[in-house]
CSV table of N, CA, C and O in Angstrom, one decimal:
chain,number,residue,atom,x,y,z
A,8,ALA,N,15.7,-12.9,-15.2
A,8,ALA,CA,15.8,-13.4,-13.8
A,8,ALA,C,14.5,-13.9,-13.3
A,8,ALA,O,13.4,-13.4,-13.7
A,9,ARG,N,14.6,-14.8,-12.4
A,9,ARG,CA,13.3,-15.4,-11.9
A,9,ARG,C,12.6,-14.3,-11.1
A,9,ARG,O,13.2,-13.6,-10.3
A,10,GLY,N,11.3,-14.1,-11.3
A,10,GLY,CA,10.5,-13.1,-10.6
A,10,GLY,C,10.6,-11.8,-11.2
A,10,GLY,O,10.1,-10.8,-10.6
A,11,TYR,N,11.2,-11.6,-12.4
A,11,TYR,CA,11.4,-10.3,-13.0
A,11,TYR,C,11.0,-10.4,-14.5
A,11,TYR,O,11.5,-11.3,-15.2
A,12,TYR,N,10.2,-9.5,-15.0
A,12,TYR,CA,9.9,-9.4,-16.4
A,12,TYR,C,10.1,-8.0,-16.9
A,12,TYR,O,9.6,-7.0,-16.2
A,13,PHE,N,10.7,-7.8,-18.1
A,13,PHE,CA,10.9,-6.5,-18.6
A,13,PHE,C,10.6,-6.5,-20.1
A,13,PHE,O,11.0,-7.5,-20.8
A,14,LYS,N,9.8,-5.6,-20.6
A,14,LYS,CA,9.5,-5.5,-22.0
A,14,LYS,C,9.5,-4.1,-22.5
A,14,LYS,O,8.8,-3.2,-22.0
A,15,LYS,N,10.3,-3.8,-23.5
A,15,LYS,CA,10.4,-2.5,-24.2
A,15,LYS,C,9.3,-2.4,-25.1
A,15,LYS,O,9.1,-3.2,-26.0
A,16,LEU,N,8.4,-1.4,-25.0
A,16,LEU,CA,7.3,-1.2,-25.8
A,16,LEU,C,7.6,-0.3,-27.0
A,16,LEU,O,7.0,-0.5,-28.1
A,17,SER,N,8.5,0.6,-26.9
A,17,SER,CA,9.0,1.4,-28.0
A,17,SER,C,10.3,2.0,-27.6
A,17,SER,O,10.7,2.1,-26.5
A,18,GLY,N,11.0,2.4,-28.7
A,18,GLY,CA,12.4,2.9,-28.5
A,18,GLY,C,13.3,2.3,-29.4
A,18,GLY,O,13.0,1.8,-30.5
A,19,THR,N,14.6,2.3,-29.0
A,19,THR,CA,15.6,1.9,-29.9
A,19,THR,C,16.3,0.6,-29.3
A,19,THR,O,16.1,0.2,-28.2
A,20,VAL,N,17.2,0.1,-30.1
A,20,VAL,CA,18.0,-1.0,-29.7
A,20,VAL,C,19.5,-0.6,-29.4
A,20,VAL,O,20.4,-1.2,-29.6
A,21,LYS,N,19.6,0.7,-28.9
A,21,LYS,CA,20.9,1.3,-28.6
A,21,LYS,C,21.3,0.7,-27.2
A,21,LYS,O,20.6,0.2,-26.4
A,22,ASP,N,22.6,1.0,-27.0
A,22,ASP,CA,23.2,0.7,-25.6
A,22,ASP,C,22.4,1.5,-24.6
A,22,ASP,O,21.8,2.5,-24.9
A,23,THR,N,22.6,1.0,-23.3
A,23,THR,CA,22.0,1.8,-22.2
A,23,THR,C,22.7,3.1,-22.0
A,23,THR,O,23.7,3.3,-22.6
A,24,ILE,N,22.1,3.9,-21.1
A,24,ILE,CA,22.7,5.2,-20.8
A,24,ILE,C,24.0,4.9,-20.1
A,24,ILE,O,24.1,4.2,-19.1
A,25,PRO,N,25.1,5.6,-20.5
A,25,PRO,CA,26.4,5.4,-19.9
A,25,PRO,C,26.5,5.8,-18.4
A,25,PRO,O,25.7,6.6,-18.0
A,26,GLN,N,27.5,5.2,-17.8
A,26,GLN,CA,27.7,5.5,-16.3
A,26,GLN,C,27.9,6.9,-16.1
A,26,GLN,O,28.6,7.6,-17.0
A,27,ASN,N,27.4,7.5,-15.0
A,27,ASN,CA,27.5,8.8,-14.6
A,27,ASN,C,26.8,9.9,-15.4
A,27,ASN,O,26.9,11.0,-15.2
A,28,GLU,N,26.0,9.4,-16.4
A,28,GLU,CA,25.1,10.3,-17.1
A,28,GLU,C,23.7,10.2,-16.4
A,28,GLU,O,23.5,9.3,-15.6
A,29,SER,N,22.9,11.2,-16.7
A,29,SER,CA,21.6,11.1,-16.1
A,29,SER,C,20.5,11.3,-17.1
A,29,SER,O,20.7,11.7,-18.3
A,30,ALA,N,19.3,10.9,-16.7
A,30,ALA,CA,18.1,11.0,-17.6
A,30,ALA,C,16.9,11.3,-16.8
A,30,ALA,O,16.8,11.1,-15.6
A,31,ASN,N,15.9,11.9,-17.5
A,31,ASN,CA,14.7,12.3,-16.9
A,31,ASN,C,13.7,11.2,-17.2
A,31,ASN,O,13.5,10.8,-18.3
A,32,VAL,N,13.1,10.7,-16.1
A,32,VAL,CA,12.2,9.5,-16.2
A,32,VAL,C,10.8,9.8,-15.7
A,32,VAL,O,10.6,10.5,-14.6
A,33,TRP,N,9.8,9.3,-16.4
A,33,TRP,CA,8.4,9.4,-16.0
A,33,TRP,C,7.9,8.0,-15.7
A,33,TRP,O,8.3,7.1,-16.4
A,34,TYR,N,7.1,7.8,-14.6
A,34,TYR,CA,6.7,6.4,-14.3
A,34,TYR,C,5.3,6.4,-13.6
A,34,TYR,O,4.9,7.4,-13.1
A,35,VAL,N,4.7,5.2,-13.7
A,35,VAL,CA,3.5,4.9,-13.0
A,35,VAL,C,3.7,3.6,-12.3
A,35,VAL,O,4.0,2.6,-13.0
A,36,GLY,N,3.6,3.5,-11.0
A,36,GLY,CA,3.8,2.3,-10.2
A,36,GLY,C,2.4,1.7,-9.8
A,36,GLY,O,1.6,2.5,-9.2
A,37,LYS,N,2.2,0.5,-10.1
A,37,LYS,CA,0.9,-0.1,-9.8
A,37,LYS,C,1.1,-1.5,-9.1
A,37,LYS,O,2.1,-2.1,-9.3
A,38,LEU,N,0.1,-1.9,-8.4
A,38,LEU,CA,0.0,-3.3,-7.9
A,38,LEU,C,-0.7,-4.0,-9.1
A,38,LEU,O,-1.3,-3.4,-10.0
A,39,LEU,N,-0.7,-5.3,-9.0
A,39,LEU,CA,-1.2,-6.1,-10.1
A,39,LEU,C,-2.7,-6.0,-10.3
A,39,LEU,O,-3.3,-6.3,-11.3
A,40,ASP,N,-3.4,-5.5,-9.2
A,40,ASP,CA,-4.9,-5.3,-9.3
A,40,ASP,C,-5.2,-4.0,-10.0
A,40,ASP,O,-6.4,-3.6,-10.1
A,41,GLY,N,-4.2,-3.2,-10.4
A,41,GLY,CA,-4.4,-1.9,-11.1
A,41,GLY,C,-4.3,-0.7,-10.1
A,41,GLY,O,-4.3,0.4,-10.6
A,42,TYR,N,-4.2,-1.0,-8.8
A,42,TYR,CA,-4.1,0.2,-7.9
A,42,TYR,C,-2.8,0.9,-8.1
A,42,TYR,O,-1.7,0.3,-8.1
A,43,VAL,N,-2.9,2.2,-8.4
A,43,VAL,CA,-1.7,3.1,-8.6
A,43,VAL,C,-1.2,3.5,-7.2
A,43,VAL,O,-2.0,4.2,-6.5
A,44,PHE,N,0.0,3.2,-6.9
A,44,PHE,CA,0.5,3.6,-5.6
A,44,PHE,C,1.5,4.8,-5.7
A,44,PHE,O,1.8,5.4,-4.7
A,45,ASP,N,2.0,5.0,-6.9
A,45,ASP,CA,3.0,6.1,-7.0
A,45,ASP,C,3.1,6.5,-8.5
A,45,ASP,O,3.1,5.6,-9.4
A,46,THR,N,3.3,7.8,-8.7
A,46,THR,CA,3.5,8.3,-10.1
A,46,THR,C,4.1,9.7,-9.9
A,46,THR,O,3.9,10.4,-8.9
A,47,ASN,N,4.8,10.1,-11.0
A,47,ASN,CA,5.3,11.5,-11.0
A,47,ASN,C,4.6,12.3,-12.1
A,47,ASN,O,5.1,13.3,-12.6
A,48,ILE,N,3.5,11.8,-12.5
A,48,ILE,CA,2.6,12.4,-13.6
A,48,ILE,C,1.4,12.9,-12.9
A,48,ILE,O,0.5,12.2,-12.4
A,49,ALA,N,1.2,14.3,-12.9
A,49,ALA,CA,0.1,14.9,-12.2
A,49,ALA,C,-1.3,14.4,-12.6
A,49,ALA,O,-2.1,14.1,-11.8
A,50,ASP,N,-1.5,14.3,-14.0
A,50,ASP,CA,-2.8,13.9,-14.5
A,50,ASP,C,-3.1,12.5,-14.1
A,50,ASP,O,-4.3,12.2,-13.7
A,51,THR,N,-2.1,11.6,-14.0
A,51,THR,CA,-2.3,10.2,-13.6
A,51,THR,C,-2.7,10.2,-12.1
A,51,THR,O,-3.6,9.4,-11.7
A,52,ALA,N,-2.0,10.9,-11.3
A,52,ALA,CA,-2.2,11.0,-9.9
A,52,ALA,C,-3.7,11.5,-9.6
A,52,ALA,O,-4.4,10.9,-8.8
A,53,LYS,N,-4.1,12.5,-10.4
A,53,LYS,CA,-5.5,13.0,-10.2
A,53,LYS,C,-6.5,11.9,-10.6
A,53,LYS,O,-7.5,11.6,-9.9
A,54,LYS,N,-6.2,11.2,-11.7
A,54,LYS,CA,-7.2,10.2,-12.2
A,54,LYS,C,-7.3,9.1,-11.2
A,54,LYS,O,-8.4,8.5,-11.1
A,55,TYR,N,-6.3,8.7,-10.5
A,55,TYR,CA,-6.3,7.6,-9.6
A,55,TYR,C,-6.5,8.0,-8.1
A,55,TYR,O,-6.4,7.1,-7.3
A,56,GLY,N,-6.8,9.2,-7.9
A,56,GLY,CA,-7.1,9.7,-6.6
A,56,GLY,C,-5.9,9.7,-5.6
A,56,GLY,O,-6.2,9.6,-4.4
A,57,ILE,N,-4.7,9.9,-6.1
A,57,ILE,CA,-3.6,9.9,-5.2
A,57,ILE,C,-2.8,11.3,-5.3
A,57,ILE,O,-1.7,11.4,-4.8
A,58,TYR,N,-3.5,12.2,-6.0
A,58,TYR,CA,-2.8,13.5,-6.2
A,58,TYR,C,-2.6,14.2,-4.8
A,58,TYR,O,-3.5,14.3,-4.0
A,59,ASP,N,-1.4,14.8,-4.7
A,59,ASP,CA,-1.1,15.6,-3.5
A,59,ASP,C,-0.6,16.9,-4.0
A,59,ASP,O,0.4,17.0,-4.6
A,60,PRO,N,-1.4,18.0,-3.7
A,60,PRO,CA,-1.0,19.3,-4.2
A,60,PRO,C,0.4,19.8,-3.7
A,60,PRO,O,1.0,20.7,-4.3
A,61,SER,N,0.8,19.3,-2.6
A,61,SER,CA,2.1,19.7,-2.1
A,61,SER,C,3.3,19.0,-2.8
A,61,SER,O,4.5,19.3,-2.6
A,62,SER,N,3.0,17.9,-3.6
A,62,SER,CA,4.0,17.2,-4.3
A,62,SER,C,4.4,17.9,-5.6
A,62,SER,O,3.6,18.6,-6.2
A,63,ASN,N,5.7,17.8,-6.0
A,63,ASN,CA,6.2,18.4,-7.2
A,63,ASN,C,6.2,17.3,-8.3
A,63,ASN,O,7.0,16.4,-8.3
A,64,TYR,N,5.2,17.4,-9.2
A,64,TYR,CA,5.1,16.4,-10.2
A,64,TYR,C,6.0,16.8,-11.4
A,64,TYR,O,5.6,17.4,-12.4
A,65,THR,N,7.2,16.4,-11.3
A,65,THR,CA,8.2,16.6,-12.4
A,65,THR,C,8.9,15.3,-12.6
A,65,THR,O,8.8,14.3,-11.9
A,66,SER,N,9.7,15.2,-13.7
A,66,SER,CA,10.4,14.0,-14.0
A,66,SER,C,11.4,13.7,-12.9
A,66,SER,O,11.9,14.5,-12.3
A,67,LEU,N,11.7,12.4,-12.8
A,67,LEU,CA,12.6,11.9,-11.8
A,67,LEU,C,14.0,11.9,-12.6
A,67,LEU,O,14.1,11.3,-13.6
A,68,THR,N,15.0,12.6,-12.0
A,68,THR,CA,16.3,12.6,-12.6
A,68,THR,C,17.1,11.5,-12.0
A,68,THR,O,17.4,11.4,-10.8
A,69,VAL,N,17.4,10.5,-12.9
A,69,VAL,CA,18.1,9.3,-12.5
A,69,VAL,C,19.6,9.4,-12.9
A,69,VAL,O,19.9,9.6,-14.1
A,70,SER,N,20.5,9.2,-12.0
A,70,SER,CA,21.9,9.1,-12.3
A,70,SER,C,22.3,7.6,-12.5
A,70,SER,O,22.0,6.8,-11.7
A,71,TYR,N,22.8,7.3,-13.7
A,71,TYR,CA,23.1,5.9,-14.0
A,71,TYR,C,24.4,5.5,-13.5
A,71,TYR,O,25.4,6.2,-13.6
A,72,GLU,N,24.4,4.3,-12.9
A,72,GLU,CA,25.6,3.7,-12.4
A,72,GLU,C,26.0,2.5,-13.3
A,72,GLU,O,25.3,2.1,-14.2
A,73,SER,N,27.2,1.9,-13.1
A,73,SER,CA,27.7,0.8,-13.9
A,73,SER,C,26.8,-0.4,-13.8
A,73,SER,O,26.7,-1.2,-14.8
A,74,LYS,N,26.2,-0.7,-12.7
A,74,LYS,CA,25.4,-1.8,-12.5
A,74,LYS,C,24.1,-1.4,-11.8
A,74,LYS,O,24.1,-0.5,-11.0
A,75,TYR,N,23.0,-2.1,-12.1
A,75,TYR,CA,21.7,-1.7,-11.5
A,75,TYR,C,21.8,-1.9,-10.0
A,75,TYR,O,21.1,-1.2,-9.3
A,76,GLU,N,22.6,-2.8,-9.5
A,76,GLU,CA,22.7,-3.0,-8.0
A,76,GLU,C,23.1,-1.7,-7.3
A,76,GLU,O,22.7,-1.4,-6.2
A,77,LEU,N,24.0,-0.9,-8.0
A,77,LEU,CA,24.5,0.4,-7.4
A,77,LEU,C,23.4,1.4,-7.4
A,77,LEU,O,23.4,2.4,-6.7
A,78,MET,N,22.4,1.3,-8.3
A,78,MET,CA,21.3,2.3,-8.4
A,78,MET,C,20.2,1.9,-7.4
A,78,MET,O,19.3,2.7,-7.1
A,79,SER,N,20.2,0.7,-6.9
A,79,SER,CA,19.1,0.2,-6.1
A,79,SER,C,19.5,0.2,-4.6
A,79,SER,O,20.7,0.2,-4.2
A,80,SER,N,18.5,0.3,-3.8
A,80,SER,CA,18.6,0.2,-2.3
A,80,SER,C,17.6,-0.8,-1.9
A,80,SER,O,16.4,-0.5,-1.9
A,81,GLU,N,18.0,-2.0,-1.6
A,81,GLU,CA,17.0,-3.1,-1.3
A,81,GLU,C,15.9,-2.7,-0.4
A,81,GLU,O,16.1,-2.2,0.7
A,82,GLY,N,14.7,-2.9,-1.0
A,82,GLY,CA,13.5,-2.7,-0.2
A,82,GLY,C,13.0,-1.3,0.1
A,82,GLY,O,12.0,-1.1,0.8
A,83,SER,N,13.7,-0.3,-0.4
A,83,SER,CA,13.3,1.1,-0.1
A,83,SER,C,13.7,2.1,-1.1
A,83,SER,O,14.6,1.7,-2.0
A,84,GLU,N,13.2,3.2,-1.1
A,84,GLU,CA,13.6,4.3,-2.0
A,84,GLU,C,14.3,5.4,-1.2
A,84,GLU,O,13.9,6.5,-1.0
A,85,SER,N,15.5,5.0,-0.6
A,85,SER,CA,16.2,6.0,0.3
A,85,SER,C,17.4,6.6,-0.5
A,85,SER,O,18.0,5.9,-1.3
A,86,GLY,N,17.6,7.8,-0.3
A,86,GLY,CA,18.7,8.5,-1.0
A,86,GLY,C,18.5,8.5,-2.5
A,86,GLY,O,17.4,8.8,-3.0
A,87,ASN,N,19.5,8.1,-3.2
A,87,ASN,CA,19.4,8.0,-4.7
A,87,ASN,C,19.0,6.6,-5.1
A,87,ASN,O,19.0,6.3,-6.3
A,88,GLY,N,18.7,5.7,-4.2
A,88,GLY,CA,18.5,4.3,-4.5
A,88,GLY,C,17.0,4.1,-4.8
A,88,GLY,O,16.1,4.8,-4.3
A,89,TYR,N,16.7,3.1,-5.6
A,89,TYR,CA,15.4,2.7,-6.0
A,89,TYR,C,15.3,1.2,-5.7
A,89,TYR,O,16.3,0.5,-5.7
A,90,VAL,N,14.1,0.7,-5.6
A,90,VAL,CA,13.9,-0.7,-5.4
A,90,VAL,C,14.6,-1.4,-6.6
A,90,VAL,O,14.7,-0.9,-7.7
A,91,THR,N,15.1,-2.6,-6.4
A,91,THR,CA,15.9,-3.3,-7.3
A,91,THR,C,15.2,-3.5,-8.7
A,91,THR,O,15.8,-3.4,-9.7
A,92,GLY,N,13.9,-3.9,-8.7
A,92,GLY,CA,13.2,-4.2,-10.0
A,92,GLY,C,13.2,-2.9,-10.8
A,92,GLY,O,13.3,-2.9,-12.0
A,93,PHE,N,12.9,-1.8,-10.2
A,93,PHE,CA,12.8,-0.5,-10.9
A,93,PHE,C,14.2,-0.1,-11.4
A,93,PHE,O,14.3,0.3,-12.6
A,94,ALA,N,15.2,-0.2,-10.6
A,94,ALA,CA,16.6,0.1,-11.0
A,94,ALA,C,17.0,-0.8,-12.2
A,94,ALA,O,17.7,-0.3,-13.1
A,95,ARG,N,16.7,-2.1,-12.1
A,95,ARG,CA,17.0,-3.0,-13.1
A,95,ARG,C,16.4,-2.6,-14.5
A,95,ARG,O,17.0,-2.7,-15.5
A,96,ALA,N,15.1,-2.2,-14.4
A,96,ALA,CA,14.4,-1.8,-15.6
A,96,ALA,C,15.1,-0.5,-16.2
A,96,ALA,O,15.3,-0.4,-17.4
A,97,LEU,N,15.4,0.5,-15.4
A,97,LEU,CA,16.1,1.7,-15.8
A,97,LEU,C,17.4,1.4,-16.5
A,97,LEU,O,17.7,2.0,-17.5
A,98,LYS,N,18.1,0.5,-15.9
A,98,LYS,CA,19.4,0.1,-16.5
A,98,LYS,C,19.3,-0.6,-17.9
A,98,LYS,O,20.2,-0.5,-18.7
A,99,SER,N,18.1,-1.1,-18.2
A,99,SER,CA,17.9,-1.7,-19.5
A,99,SER,C,17.4,-0.8,-20.5
A,99,SER,O,17.1,-1.2,-21.6
A,100,MET,N,17.2,0.5,-20.2
A,100,MET,CA,16.6,1.5,-21.1
A,100,MET,C,17.6,2.6,-21.5
A,100,MET,O,18.6,2.8,-20.8
A,101,THR,N,17.3,3.2,-22.6
A,101,THR,CA,18.1,4.4,-23.0
A,101,THR,C,17.1,5.5,-23.3
A,101,THR,O,15.9,5.4,-23.1
A,102,TYR,N,17.6,6.6,-23.8
A,102,TYR,CA,16.8,7.8,-24.0
A,102,TYR,C,15.6,7.5,-25.0
A,102,TYR,O,15.8,6.8,-26.0
A,103,GLU,N,14.5,8.0,-24.7
A,103,GLU,CA,13.2,7.9,-25.5
A,103,GLU,C,12.6,6.5,-25.5
A,103,GLU,O,11.8,6.2,-26.3
A,104,ASP,N,13.0,5.6,-24.6
A,104,ASP,CA,12.4,4.3,-24.5
A,104,ASP,C,11.2,4.4,-23.6
A,104,ASP,O,11.1,5.2,-22.7
A,105,HIS,N,10.2,3.5,-23.9
A,105,HIS,CA,9.0,3.3,-23.2
A,105,HIS,C,9.0,1.8,-22.9
A,105,HIS,O,9.1,1.0,-23.8
A,106,ALA,N,8.8,1.4,-21.6
A,106,ALA,CA,8.9,0.0,-21.2
A,106,ALA,C,7.9,-0.3,-20.1
A,106,ALA,O,7.5,0.6,-19.4
A,107,VAL,N,7.7,-1.6,-19.8
A,107,VAL,CA,7.0,-2.0,-18.7
A,107,VAL,C,7.8,-3.1,-18.0
A,107,VAL,O,8.6,-3.8,-18.6
A,108,THR,N,7.6,-3.2,-16.7
A,108,THR,CA,8.3,-4.2,-15.9
A,108,THR,C,7.4,-4.7,-14.8
A,108,THR,O,6.6,-3.9,-14.2
A,109,PHE,N,7.5,-6.0,-14.6
A,109,PHE,CA,6.7,-6.6,-13.5
A,109,PHE,C,7.8,-7.4,-12.6
A,109,PHE,O,8.7,-8.0,-13.2
A,110,PHE,N,7.7,-7.3,-11.3
A,110,PHE,CA,8.6,-8.1,-10.5
A,110,PHE,C,8.0,-8.4,-9.1
A,110,PHE,O,7.1,-7.7,-8.7
A,111,TRP,N,8.5,-9.5,-8.6
A,111,TRP,CA,7.9,-9.9,-7.3
A,111,TRP,C,8.5,-9.1,-6.1
A,111,TRP,O,9.4,-8.3,-6.3
A,112,SER,N,8.0,-9.3,-4.9
A,112,SER,CA,8.4,-8.5,-3.8
A,112,SER,C,9.8,-8.5,-3.4
A,112,SER,O,10.3,-7.6,-2.9
A,113,LYS,N,10.5,-9.6,-3.8
A,113,LYS,CA,12.0,-9.7,-3.5
A,113,LYS,C,12.7,-8.5,-4.2
A,113,LYS,O,13.7,-8.0,-3.6
A,114,TYR,N,12.2,-8.1,-5.3
A,114,TYR,CA,12.9,-6.9,-6.0
A,114,TYR,C,12.1,-5.6,-5.8
A,114,TYR,O,12.5,-4.6,-6.3
A,115,GLY,N,11.1,-5.7,-4.9
A,115,GLY,CA,10.4,-4.5,-4.6
A,115,GLY,C,10.5,-4.1,-3.1
A,115,GLY,O,11.6,-3.9,-2.6
A,116,TYR,N,9.4,-4.1,-2.4
A,116,TYR,CA,9.4,-3.7,-1.0
A,116,TYR,C,9.4,-4.8,0.0
A,116,TYR,O,9.3,-4.6,1.2
A,117,GLY,N,9.6,-6.1,-0.5
A,117,GLY,CA,9.7,-7.2,0.4
A,117,GLY,C,8.5,-7.5,1.3
A,117,GLY,O,7.4,-7.1,1.0
A,118,ALA,N,8.8,-8.1,2.5
A,118,ALA,CA,7.8,-8.5,3.5
A,118,ALA,C,7.2,-7.3,4.1
A,118,ALA,O,6.0,-7.3,4.5
A,119,ASP,N,8.0,-6.2,4.3
A,119,ASP,CA,7.5,-5.0,5.0
A,119,ASP,C,6.5,-4.1,4.2
A,119,ASP,O,5.7,-3.4,4.8
A,120,GLY,N,6.7,-4.1,2.9
A,120,GLY,CA,5.9,-3.2,2.1
A,120,GLY,C,6.4,-1.8,2.3
A,120,GLY,O,7.4,-1.5,2.8
A,121,ASN,N,5.5,-0.9,1.8
A,121,ASN,CA,5.8,0.6,2.0
A,121,ASN,C,4.5,1.3,2.1
A,121,ASN,O,4.0,2.0,1.2
A,122,VAL,N,3.8,1.1,3.2
A,122,VAL,CA,2.5,1.7,3.5
A,122,VAL,C,2.6,3.0,4.1
A,122,VAL,O,3.3,3.2,5.1
A,123,GLY,N,1.9,4.0,3.6
A,123,GLY,CA,2.0,5.4,4.1
A,123,GLY,C,1.1,5.6,5.3
A,123,GLY,O,0.3,4.7,5.7
A,124,ASN,N,1.1,6.8,5.8
A,124,ASN,CA,0.3,7.1,7.0
A,124,ASN,C,-1.2,7.1,6.7
A,124,ASN,O,-2.1,6.9,7.5
A,125,ASN,N,-1.6,7.3,5.4
A,125,ASN,CA,-3.0,7.4,5.0
A,125,ASN,C,-3.5,6.0,4.6
A,125,ASN,O,-4.6,5.8,4.2
A,126,GLY,N,-2.7,4.9,4.8
A,126,GLY,CA,-3.1,3.6,4.5
A,126,GLY,C,-2.8,3.2,3.1
A,126,GLY,O,-2.9,2.0,2.8
A,127,GLY,N,-2.5,4.1,2.2
A,127,GLY,CA,-2.2,3.8,0.8
A,127,GLY,C,-0.7,3.3,0.7
A,127,GLY,O,0.0,3.3,1.7
A,128,GLY,N,-0.4,2.8,-0.4
A,128,GLY,CA,1.0,2.4,-0.6
A,128,GLY,C,1.1,0.9,-1.0
A,128,GLY,O,0.1,0.4,-1.7
A,129,VAL,N,2.1,0.3,-0.7
A,129,VAL,CA,2.4,-1.1,-1.1
A,129,VAL,C,2.4,-2.0,0.1
A,129,VAL,O,3.3,-1.9,1.0
A,130,PRO,N,1.4,-3.0,0.1
A,130,PRO,CA,1.5,-4.0,1.2
A,130,PRO,C,2.7,-4.9,1.1
A,130,PRO,O,3.2,-5.1,0.0
A,131,GLY,N,3.0,-5.6,2.1
A,131,GLY,CA,4.1,-6.6,2.1
A,131,GLY,C,3.8,-7.7,1.1
A,131,GLY,O,2.7,-8.0,0.8
A,132,TYR,N,4.9,-8.2,0.5
A,132,TYR,CA,4.8,-9.3,-0.5
A,132,TYR,C,4.1,-9.0,-1.7
A,132,TYR,O,3.5,-9.9,-2.3
A,133,SER,N,4.0,-7.7,-2.1
A,133,SER,CA,3.3,-7.3,-3.3
A,133,SER,C,4.2,-7.4,-4.6
A,133,SER,O,5.3,-6.9,-4.6
A,134,MET,N,3.6,-8.0,-5.6
A,134,MET,CA,4.2,-8.0,-6.9
A,134,MET,C,3.9,-6.6,-7.5
A,134,MET,O,2.8,-6.1,-7.4
A,135,LEU,N,4.9,-6.0,-8.2
A,135,LEU,CA,4.7,-4.6,-8.7
A,135,LEU,C,4.8,-4.6,-10.2
A,135,LEU,O,5.5,-5.4,-10.8
A,136,PHE,N,4.2,-3.5,-10.7
A,136,PHE,CA,4.2,-3.3,-12.2
A,136,PHE,C,4.5,-1.8,-12.4
A,136,PHE,O,4.0,-0.9,-11.7
A,137,PHE,N,5.5,-1.5,-13.2
A,137,PHE,CA,5.8,-0.1,-13.5
A,137,PHE,C,5.8,0.1,-15.0
A,137,PHE,O,6.2,-0.7,-15.8
A,138,ASP,N,5.2,1.2,-15.4
A,138,ASP,CA,5.2,1.7,-16.8
A,138,ASP,C,6.2,2.9,-16.7
A,138,ASP,O,6.0,3.9,-16.0
A,139,ILE,N,7.2,2.8,-17.6
A,139,ILE,CA,8.3,3.8,-17.5
A,139,ILE,C,8.7,4.4,-18.9
A,139,ILE,O,8.7,3.7,-19.9
A,140,TYR,N,8.9,5.7,-18.9
A,140,TYR,CA,9.3,6.4,-20.1
A,140,TYR,C,10.5,7.3,-19.8
A,140,TYR,O,10.5,8.0,-18.8
A,141,VAL,N,11.6,7.2,-20.6
A,141,VAL,CA,12.8,8.0,-20.4
A,141,VAL,C,12.8,9.1,-21.5
A,141,VAL,O,12.6,8.8,-22.7
A,142,ASP,N,12.9,10.3,-21.0
A,142,ASP,CA,12.9,11.5,-21.9
A,142,ASP,C,14.1,11.5,-22.9
A,142,ASP,O,15.0,10.8,-22.7
A,143,LYS,N,14.0,12.4,-23.9
A,143,LYS,CA,15.1,12.6,-24.8
A,143,LYS,C,16.4,13.1,-24.0
A,143,LYS,O,16.2,13.7,-22.9
A,144,LYS,N,17.5,12.8,-24.6
A,144,LYS,CA,18.8,13.3,-23.9
A,144,LYS,C,18.8,14.8,-23.9
A,144,LYS,O,18.5,15.5,-24.9
A,145,GLN,N,19.2,15.4,-22.8
A,145,GLN,CA,19.3,16.8,-22.6
A,145,GLN,C,20.7,17.2,-23.0
A,145,GLN,O,21.7,16.6,-22.6
A,146,ASN,N,20.8,18.2,-23.8
A,146,ASN,CA,22.2,18.7,-24.3
A,146,ASN,C,22.8,19.6,-23.3
A,146,ASN,O,22.3,20.3,-22.6
């Protein structure tokens, strides 16, 4: 898709995770200049100075839907929805996959961005980069 790039770095060529199943996901979200704006990995958060001791650094449990549009919520991370580019990448992955994705603001936070009270976050019209790893299937 125009404005979207996805590359699997390691993993399998298996089908994606079936609808209504879930997976544990680890990620690092960056701007193209390398600024890390979000992660669920404590060591990475500490390294990039965004660690919050009140945050729970655990894997993100993602429930898979039939289409990535159902997993996304345009421009925000509200409820169970994720920005479209992130959801699209997840839908292209299966258990034990490691991938990267780049996408323009249309698939991210759009014109408004997602700037926090401390001034950090994602400015409007920002192209985003995510490094994503999906854990092994839980029995």
